[in-house]
Coordinates of C-alpha atoms in Angstrom, one line a residue:
X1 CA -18.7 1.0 -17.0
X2 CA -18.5 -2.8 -16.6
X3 CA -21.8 -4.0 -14.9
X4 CA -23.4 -6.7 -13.1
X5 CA -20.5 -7.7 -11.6
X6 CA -20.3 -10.0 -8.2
X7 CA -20.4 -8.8 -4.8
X8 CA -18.5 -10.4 -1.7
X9 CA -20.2 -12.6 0.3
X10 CA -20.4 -12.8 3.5
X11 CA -19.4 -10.7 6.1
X12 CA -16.6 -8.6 5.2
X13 CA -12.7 -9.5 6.3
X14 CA -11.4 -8.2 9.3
X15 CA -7.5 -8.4 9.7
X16 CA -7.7 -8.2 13.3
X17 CA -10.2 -10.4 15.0
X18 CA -8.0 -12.7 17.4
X19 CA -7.4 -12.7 20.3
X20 CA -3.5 -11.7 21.8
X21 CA -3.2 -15.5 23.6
X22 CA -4.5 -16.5 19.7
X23 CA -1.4 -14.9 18.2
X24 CA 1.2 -15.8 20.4
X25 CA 0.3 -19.2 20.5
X26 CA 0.8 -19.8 16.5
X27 CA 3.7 -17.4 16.7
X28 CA 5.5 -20.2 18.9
X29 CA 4.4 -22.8 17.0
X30 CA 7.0 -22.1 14.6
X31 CA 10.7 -23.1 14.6
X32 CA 11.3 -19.1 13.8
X33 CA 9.8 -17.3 16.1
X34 CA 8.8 -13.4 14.9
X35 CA 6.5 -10.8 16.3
X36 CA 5.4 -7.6 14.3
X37 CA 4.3 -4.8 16.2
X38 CA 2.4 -1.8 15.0
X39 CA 0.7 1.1 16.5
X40 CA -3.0 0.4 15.9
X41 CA -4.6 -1.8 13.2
X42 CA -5.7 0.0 10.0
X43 CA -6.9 -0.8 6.9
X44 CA -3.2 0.3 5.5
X45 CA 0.6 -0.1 5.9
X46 CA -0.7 -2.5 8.9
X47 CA -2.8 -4.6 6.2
X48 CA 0.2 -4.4 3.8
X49 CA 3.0 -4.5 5.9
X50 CA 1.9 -6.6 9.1
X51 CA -1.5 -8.7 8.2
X52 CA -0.8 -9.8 4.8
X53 CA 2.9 -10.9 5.3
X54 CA 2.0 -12.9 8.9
X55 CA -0.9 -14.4 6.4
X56 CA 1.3 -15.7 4.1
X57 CA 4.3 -17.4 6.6
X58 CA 1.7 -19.0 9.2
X59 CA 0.0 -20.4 5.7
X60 CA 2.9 -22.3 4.3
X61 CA 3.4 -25.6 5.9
X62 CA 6.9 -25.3 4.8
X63 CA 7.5 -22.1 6.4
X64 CA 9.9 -22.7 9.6
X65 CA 8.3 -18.9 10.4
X66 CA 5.7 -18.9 13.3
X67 CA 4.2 -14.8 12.7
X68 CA 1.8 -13.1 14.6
X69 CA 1.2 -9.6 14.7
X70 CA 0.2 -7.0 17.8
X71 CA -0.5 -3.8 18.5
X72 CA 1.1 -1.1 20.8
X73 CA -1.3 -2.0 23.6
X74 CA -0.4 -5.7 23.4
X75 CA 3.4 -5.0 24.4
X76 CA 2.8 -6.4 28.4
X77 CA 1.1 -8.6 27.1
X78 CA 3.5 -10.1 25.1
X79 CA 6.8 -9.1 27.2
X80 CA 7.2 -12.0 28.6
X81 CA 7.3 -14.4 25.8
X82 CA 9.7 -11.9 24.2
X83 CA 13.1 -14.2 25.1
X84 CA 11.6 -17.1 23.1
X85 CA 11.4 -14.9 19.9
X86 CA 14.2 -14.9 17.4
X87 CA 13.1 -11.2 15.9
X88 CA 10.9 -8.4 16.2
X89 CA 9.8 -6.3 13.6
X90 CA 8.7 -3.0 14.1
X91 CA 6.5 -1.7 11.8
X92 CA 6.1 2.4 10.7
X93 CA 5.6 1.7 15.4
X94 CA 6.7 5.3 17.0
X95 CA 8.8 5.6 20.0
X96 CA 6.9 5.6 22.8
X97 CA 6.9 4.1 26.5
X98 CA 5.6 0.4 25.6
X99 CA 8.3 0.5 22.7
X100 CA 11.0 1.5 25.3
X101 CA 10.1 -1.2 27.3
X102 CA 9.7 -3.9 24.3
X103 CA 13.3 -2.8 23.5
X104 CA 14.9 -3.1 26.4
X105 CA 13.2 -6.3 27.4
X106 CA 14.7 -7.4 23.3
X107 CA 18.3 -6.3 24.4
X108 CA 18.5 -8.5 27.4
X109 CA 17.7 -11.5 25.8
X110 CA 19.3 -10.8 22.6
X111 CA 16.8 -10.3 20.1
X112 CA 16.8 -8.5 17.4
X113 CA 14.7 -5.7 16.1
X114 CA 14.5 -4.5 13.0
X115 CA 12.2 -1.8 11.5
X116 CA 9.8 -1.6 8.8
X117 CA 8.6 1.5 6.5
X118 CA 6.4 1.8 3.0
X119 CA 7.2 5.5 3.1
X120 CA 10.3 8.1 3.6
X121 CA 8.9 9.2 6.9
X122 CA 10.9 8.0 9.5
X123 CA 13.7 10.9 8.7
X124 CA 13.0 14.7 10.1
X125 CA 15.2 16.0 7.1
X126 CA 12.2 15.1 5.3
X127 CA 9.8 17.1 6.8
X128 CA 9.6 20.7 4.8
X129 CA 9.1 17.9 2.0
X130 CA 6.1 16.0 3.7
X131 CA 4.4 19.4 4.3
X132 CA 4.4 20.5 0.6
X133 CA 3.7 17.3 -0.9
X134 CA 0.7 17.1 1.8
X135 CA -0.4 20.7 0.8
X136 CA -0.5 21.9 4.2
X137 CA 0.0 25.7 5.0
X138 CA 3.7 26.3 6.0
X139 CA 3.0 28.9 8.4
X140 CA 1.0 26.7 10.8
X141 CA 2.9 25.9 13.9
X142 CA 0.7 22.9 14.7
X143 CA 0.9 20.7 11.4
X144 CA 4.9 21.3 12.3
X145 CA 4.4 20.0 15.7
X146 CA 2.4 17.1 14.3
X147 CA 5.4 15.8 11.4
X148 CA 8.1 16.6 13.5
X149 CA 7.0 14.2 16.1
X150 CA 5.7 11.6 14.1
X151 CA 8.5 11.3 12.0
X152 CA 11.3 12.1 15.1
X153 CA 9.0 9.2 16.5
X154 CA 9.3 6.7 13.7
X155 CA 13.2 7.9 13.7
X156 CA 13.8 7.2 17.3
X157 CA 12.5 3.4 16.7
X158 CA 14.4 3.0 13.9
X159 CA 17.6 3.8 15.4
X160 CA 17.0 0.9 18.1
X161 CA 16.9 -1.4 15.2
X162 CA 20.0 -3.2 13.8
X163 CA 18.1 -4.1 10.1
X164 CA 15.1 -3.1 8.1
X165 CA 12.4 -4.5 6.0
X166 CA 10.5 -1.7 3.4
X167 CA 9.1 -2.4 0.1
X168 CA 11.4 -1.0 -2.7
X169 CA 15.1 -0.1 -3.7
X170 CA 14.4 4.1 -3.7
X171 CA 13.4 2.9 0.1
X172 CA 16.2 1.0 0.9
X173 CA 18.0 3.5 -0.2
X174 CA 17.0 6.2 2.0
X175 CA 16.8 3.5 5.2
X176 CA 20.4 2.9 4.1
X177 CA 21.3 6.3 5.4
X178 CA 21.1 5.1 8.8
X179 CA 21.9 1.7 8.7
X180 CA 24.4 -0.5 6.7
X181 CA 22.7 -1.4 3.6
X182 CA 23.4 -4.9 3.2
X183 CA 21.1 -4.8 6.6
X184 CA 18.2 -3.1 4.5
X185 CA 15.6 -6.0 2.9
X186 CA 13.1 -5.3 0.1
X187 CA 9.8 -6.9 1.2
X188 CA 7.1 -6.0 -1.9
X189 CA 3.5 -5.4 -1.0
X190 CA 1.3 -8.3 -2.2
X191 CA -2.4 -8.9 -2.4
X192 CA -4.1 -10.8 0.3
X193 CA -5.9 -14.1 -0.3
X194 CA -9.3 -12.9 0.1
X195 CA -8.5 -9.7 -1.8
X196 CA -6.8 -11.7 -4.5
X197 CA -9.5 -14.6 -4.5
X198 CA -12.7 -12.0 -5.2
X199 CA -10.4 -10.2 -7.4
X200 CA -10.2 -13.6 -9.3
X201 CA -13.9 -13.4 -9.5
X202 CA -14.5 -10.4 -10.6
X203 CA -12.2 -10.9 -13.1
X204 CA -13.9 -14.3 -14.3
X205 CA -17.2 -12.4 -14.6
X206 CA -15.6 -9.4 -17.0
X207 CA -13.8 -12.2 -19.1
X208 CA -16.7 -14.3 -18.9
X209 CA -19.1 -11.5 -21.0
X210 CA -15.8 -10.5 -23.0
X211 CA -15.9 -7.5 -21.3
X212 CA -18.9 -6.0 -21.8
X213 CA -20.1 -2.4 -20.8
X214 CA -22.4 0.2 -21.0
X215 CA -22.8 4.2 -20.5
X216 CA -19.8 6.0 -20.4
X217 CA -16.1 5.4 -20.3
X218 CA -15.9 6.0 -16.3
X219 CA -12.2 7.3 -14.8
X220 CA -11.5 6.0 -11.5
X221 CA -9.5 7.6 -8.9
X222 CA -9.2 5.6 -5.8
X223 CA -7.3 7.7 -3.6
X224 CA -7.0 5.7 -0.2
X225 CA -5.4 8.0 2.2
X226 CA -6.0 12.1 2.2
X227 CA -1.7 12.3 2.0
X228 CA -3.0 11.7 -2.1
X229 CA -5.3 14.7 -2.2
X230 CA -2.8 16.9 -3.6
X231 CA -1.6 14.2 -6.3
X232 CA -4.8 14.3 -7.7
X233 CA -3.9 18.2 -9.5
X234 CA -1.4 16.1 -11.9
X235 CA -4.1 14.3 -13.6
X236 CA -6.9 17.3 -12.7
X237 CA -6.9 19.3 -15.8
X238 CA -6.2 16.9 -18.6
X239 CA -9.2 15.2 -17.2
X240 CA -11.1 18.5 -17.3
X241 CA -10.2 18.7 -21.1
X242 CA -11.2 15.6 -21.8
X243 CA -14.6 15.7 -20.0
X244 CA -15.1 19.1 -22.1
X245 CA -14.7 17.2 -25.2
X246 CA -16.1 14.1 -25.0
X247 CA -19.4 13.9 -23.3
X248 CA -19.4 10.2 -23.1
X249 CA -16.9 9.5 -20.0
X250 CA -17.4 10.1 -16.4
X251 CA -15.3 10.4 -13.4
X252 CA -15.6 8.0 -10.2
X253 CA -13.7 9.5 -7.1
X254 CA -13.4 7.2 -4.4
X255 CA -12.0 7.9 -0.5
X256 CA -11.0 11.8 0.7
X257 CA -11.5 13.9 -2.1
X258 CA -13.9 16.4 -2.5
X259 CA -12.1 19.8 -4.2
X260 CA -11.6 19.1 -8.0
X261 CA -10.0 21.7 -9.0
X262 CA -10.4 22.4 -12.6
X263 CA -13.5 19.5 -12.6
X264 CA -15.8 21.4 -10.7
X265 CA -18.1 22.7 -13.8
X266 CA -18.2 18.9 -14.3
X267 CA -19.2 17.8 -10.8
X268 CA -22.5 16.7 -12.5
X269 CA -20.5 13.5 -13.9
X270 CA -18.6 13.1 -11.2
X271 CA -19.5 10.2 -8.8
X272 CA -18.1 9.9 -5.6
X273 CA -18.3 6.9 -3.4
X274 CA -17.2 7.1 0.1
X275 CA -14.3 5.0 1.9
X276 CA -15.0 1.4 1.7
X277 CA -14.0 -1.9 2.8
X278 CA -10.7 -3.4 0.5
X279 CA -12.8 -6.1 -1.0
X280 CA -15.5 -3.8 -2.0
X281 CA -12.7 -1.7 -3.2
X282 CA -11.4 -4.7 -5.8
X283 CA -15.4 -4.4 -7.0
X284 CA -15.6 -0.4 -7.9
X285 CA -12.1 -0.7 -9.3
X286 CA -12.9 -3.8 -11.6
X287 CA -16.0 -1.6 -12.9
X288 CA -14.1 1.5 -14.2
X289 CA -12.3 1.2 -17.5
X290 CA -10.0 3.3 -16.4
X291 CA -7.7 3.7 -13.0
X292 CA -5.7 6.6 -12.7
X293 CA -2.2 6.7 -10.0
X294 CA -1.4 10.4 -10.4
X295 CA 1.4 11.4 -7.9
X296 CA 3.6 14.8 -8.0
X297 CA 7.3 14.4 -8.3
X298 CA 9.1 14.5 -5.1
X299 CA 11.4 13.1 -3.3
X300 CA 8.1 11.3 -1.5
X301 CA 6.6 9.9 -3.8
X302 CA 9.5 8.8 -5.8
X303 CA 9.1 5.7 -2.9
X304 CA 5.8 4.8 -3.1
X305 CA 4.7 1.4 -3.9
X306 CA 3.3 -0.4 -7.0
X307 CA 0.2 -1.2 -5.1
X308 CA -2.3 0.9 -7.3
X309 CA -1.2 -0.6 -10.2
X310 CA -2.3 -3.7 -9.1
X311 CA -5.2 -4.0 -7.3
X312 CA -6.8 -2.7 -10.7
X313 CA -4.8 -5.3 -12.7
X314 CA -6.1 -8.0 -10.7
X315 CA -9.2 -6.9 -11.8
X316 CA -8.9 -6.2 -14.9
X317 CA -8.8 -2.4 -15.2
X318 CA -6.4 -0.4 -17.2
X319 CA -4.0 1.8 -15.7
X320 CA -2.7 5.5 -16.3
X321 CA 0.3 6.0 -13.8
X322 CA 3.0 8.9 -13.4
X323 CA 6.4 7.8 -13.7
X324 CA 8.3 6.2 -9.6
X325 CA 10.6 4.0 -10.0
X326 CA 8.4 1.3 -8.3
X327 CA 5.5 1.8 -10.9
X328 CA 8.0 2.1 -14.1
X329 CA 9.1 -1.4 -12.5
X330 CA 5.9 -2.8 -12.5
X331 CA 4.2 -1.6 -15.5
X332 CA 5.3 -2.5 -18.9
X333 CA 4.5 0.7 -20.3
X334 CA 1.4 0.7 -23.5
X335 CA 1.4 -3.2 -22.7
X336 CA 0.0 -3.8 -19.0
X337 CA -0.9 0.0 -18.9
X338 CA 0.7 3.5 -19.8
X339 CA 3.2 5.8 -18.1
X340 CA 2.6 9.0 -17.7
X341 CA 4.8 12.5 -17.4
X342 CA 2.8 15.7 -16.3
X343 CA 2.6 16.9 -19.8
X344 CA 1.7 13.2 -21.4
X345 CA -1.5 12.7 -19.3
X346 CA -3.8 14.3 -22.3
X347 CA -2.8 11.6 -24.2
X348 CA -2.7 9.2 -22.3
X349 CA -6.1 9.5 -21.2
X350 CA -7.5 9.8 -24.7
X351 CA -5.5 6.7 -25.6
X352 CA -6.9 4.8 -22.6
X353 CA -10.8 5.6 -23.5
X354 CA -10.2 4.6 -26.6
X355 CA -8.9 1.5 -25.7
X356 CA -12.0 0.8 -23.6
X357 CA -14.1 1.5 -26.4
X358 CA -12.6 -1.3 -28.1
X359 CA -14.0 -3.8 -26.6
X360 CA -12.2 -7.0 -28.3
X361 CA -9.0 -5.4 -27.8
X362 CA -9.4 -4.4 -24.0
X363 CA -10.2 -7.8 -23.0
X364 CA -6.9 -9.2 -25.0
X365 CA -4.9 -6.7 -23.1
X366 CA -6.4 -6.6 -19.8
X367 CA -6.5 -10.6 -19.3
X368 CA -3.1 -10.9 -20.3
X369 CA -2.2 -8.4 -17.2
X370 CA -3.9 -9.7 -14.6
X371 CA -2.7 -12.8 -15.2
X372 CA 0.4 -11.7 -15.0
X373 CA -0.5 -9.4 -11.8
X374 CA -2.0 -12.5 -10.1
X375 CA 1.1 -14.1 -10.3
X376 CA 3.2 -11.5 -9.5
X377 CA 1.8 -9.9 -6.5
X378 CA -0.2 -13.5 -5.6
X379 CA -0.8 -13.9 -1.7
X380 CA 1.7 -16.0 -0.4
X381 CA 4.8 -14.8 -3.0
X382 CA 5.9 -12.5 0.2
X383 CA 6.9 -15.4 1.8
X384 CA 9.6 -15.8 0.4
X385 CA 11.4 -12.6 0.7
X386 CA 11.0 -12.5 4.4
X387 CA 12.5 -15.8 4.7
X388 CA 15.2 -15.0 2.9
X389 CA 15.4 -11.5 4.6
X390 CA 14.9 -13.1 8.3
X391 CA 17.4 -15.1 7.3
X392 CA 20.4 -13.4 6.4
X393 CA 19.6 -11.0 9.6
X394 CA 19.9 -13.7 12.1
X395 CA 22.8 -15.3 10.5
X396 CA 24.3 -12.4 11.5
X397 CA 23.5 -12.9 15.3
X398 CA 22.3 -10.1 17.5
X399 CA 24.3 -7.5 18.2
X400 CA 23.5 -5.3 22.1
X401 CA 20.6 -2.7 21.5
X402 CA 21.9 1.2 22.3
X403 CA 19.0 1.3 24.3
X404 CA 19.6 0.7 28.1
X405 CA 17.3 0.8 30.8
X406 CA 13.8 0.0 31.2

């Protein structure tokens, strides 16, 4: 494990502490005026998908955008400024009575909306796949009460929407299905500048002692929502085998994970470390050697994101990764980290602790990718691909919502 590494300082981050007069008022500061709506802030599409990007436009002096961001509660609020605003984005926001009304009040002043997803659940088709990829038991009524409506939800907003924003090309795809697709825009997930500044830091310090660690290789598995529990099975046994044969690495399981499977006889090197804040998150990643991104293969995760790829190259950590089209975009394989297929993960976790036990080595390969991830998924690099997204939807001019009413 890499040790004596920084901690933040300071209180920690929070994405949401303004007030709703706050937010409109910089919002109509800009030339461009566009609100992004989502249910209730989180720590997770709404810090991805909402937070980071309005970040990133209101921080460019250059940026003609004027962003702010609100929640489902702060739709009366915000009504009435609604005609001055050149879009609305509406982000993984279900259909609900405040929506209904946002939309209506949209289509009578000729605003667009357009929808925004990071995952393939706005579609009901979709459901029986949701439920086995989430593990859930197929014969209760309940969990089908509780996908069916969120995703008929999510389905019902998008199809007020004349556009959509999401953050890859297997996504697009699927949003594609239910609107033109020239009207579907990839926006990646980026860092955000705190996140990417401590990572910075951190990353300074393990360069700064050429790497240097102590005690055992540690694996990290940084799950971040329980939708990954099941995922974790991919990587479960070969992990089990290796534990059994080298008593020098450990395990470090971090968010909503508590069965192991096949690691239970190891539970003794297994630490777990509850749900944390994100920076503190960019700390226990940067001091595994290891990061593992197991996901099954479905049609689900095929559209997940490149995101835990890297938030541990930012850091400095290597990454072992099944095989989405995001990640094979975003890693090149055995050089920024490895690829896995369910029947290569043996190897390539033997291949990864040994590379961590190579100290010299590590540190050439691991500095190389974060730089390059610190340039690639920097901050404000989103900026640009809503601009250009933003604009080619309102050169289109608004067309009249199917919604009517109020």
């Amino acid at each position: 494990m890499f040790a004596d590494l920084p901690h933040p300082h300071g209180p920690r981050p929070v994405l949401w502490d303004s007030t709703v007069t706050q937010r409109v008022g910089r919002m109509l500061d800009g030339d461009v005026k566009v609100a992004w709506f989502y249910g209730q802030p989180d720590t997770s599409t709404f810090r991805y998908r909402v937070a980071n990007v309005v970040e990133a436009l209101n921080s460019d002096p250059a940026s003609p955008v004027g962003a702010g961001w609100f929640s489902d509660d702060d739709i009366p609020s915000v009504l009435p400024v609604v005609p001055q605003l050149d879009a609305i984005v509406l982000v993984r926001h279900r259909y609900g009575g405040h929506v209904r009304r946002l939309a209506a009040t949209a289509a009578r002043a000729g605003v667009p909306l357009l929808f925004d997803s990071d995952d393939l659940v706005f579609d009901t088709s979709y459901a029986d796949m949701m439920m086995d990829s989430l593990g859930r038991d197929a014969t209760v009524s309940l969990d089908w009460d509780v996908w069916y409506a969120y995703m008929g939800r999510l389905g019902a907003t998008l199809r007020l929407c004349e556009g959509a924003f999401t953050t890859n090309q297997t996504l697009r795809a699927a949003l594609g299905r239910h609107l033109p697709i020239e009207d579907v825009h990839v926006v990646p997930n980026v860092l955000n500048r705190v996140q990417q500044e401590f990572s910075r830091t951190v990353l300074e310090a393990k360069e700064g002692s050429g790497y240097r660690r102590s005690g055992p290789v540690v694996i990290g598995y940084f799950s971040g929502t329980p939708s990954h529990v099941r995922d974790f099975t991919v990587a479960a046994p070969a992990l089990a085998r290796l534990l059994a044969r080298d008593a020098d690495v450990a395990i470090r399981i971090a968010g909503f994970l508590d069965d192991v499977g096949p690691l239970e006889e190891f539970r003794d090197r297994i630490e777990f470390v509850p749900f944390m804040h994100y920076v503190d998150l960019q700390r226990s990643i940067a001091e595994v050697e290891v990061n593992i991104a197991p996901l099954q293969h479905n049609g689900f995760n095929i559209c997940k994101s490149d995101l835990k790829f890297f938030e541990a190259a930012v850091v400095g950590t290597w990454t072992v990764a099944s095989h989405t089209p995001s990640l094979d975009a975003a890693i090149t394989d055995g050089v920024t980290g490895r690829l896995a297929r369910d029947h290569e993960w043996d190897f390539a976790l033997a291949e990864a602790v040994d590379l961590a036990r190579d100290s010299e080595r590590y540190a050439a390969t691991m500095s190389a990718a974060a730089e390059h991830a610190h340039r690639t998924w920097a901050w404000d690099s989103v900026a640009e691909p809503v601009r250009a997204a933003l604009t080619a939807q309102l050169a289109k001019g608004s067309v009249t919502s199917p919604l009517t009413g109020s």
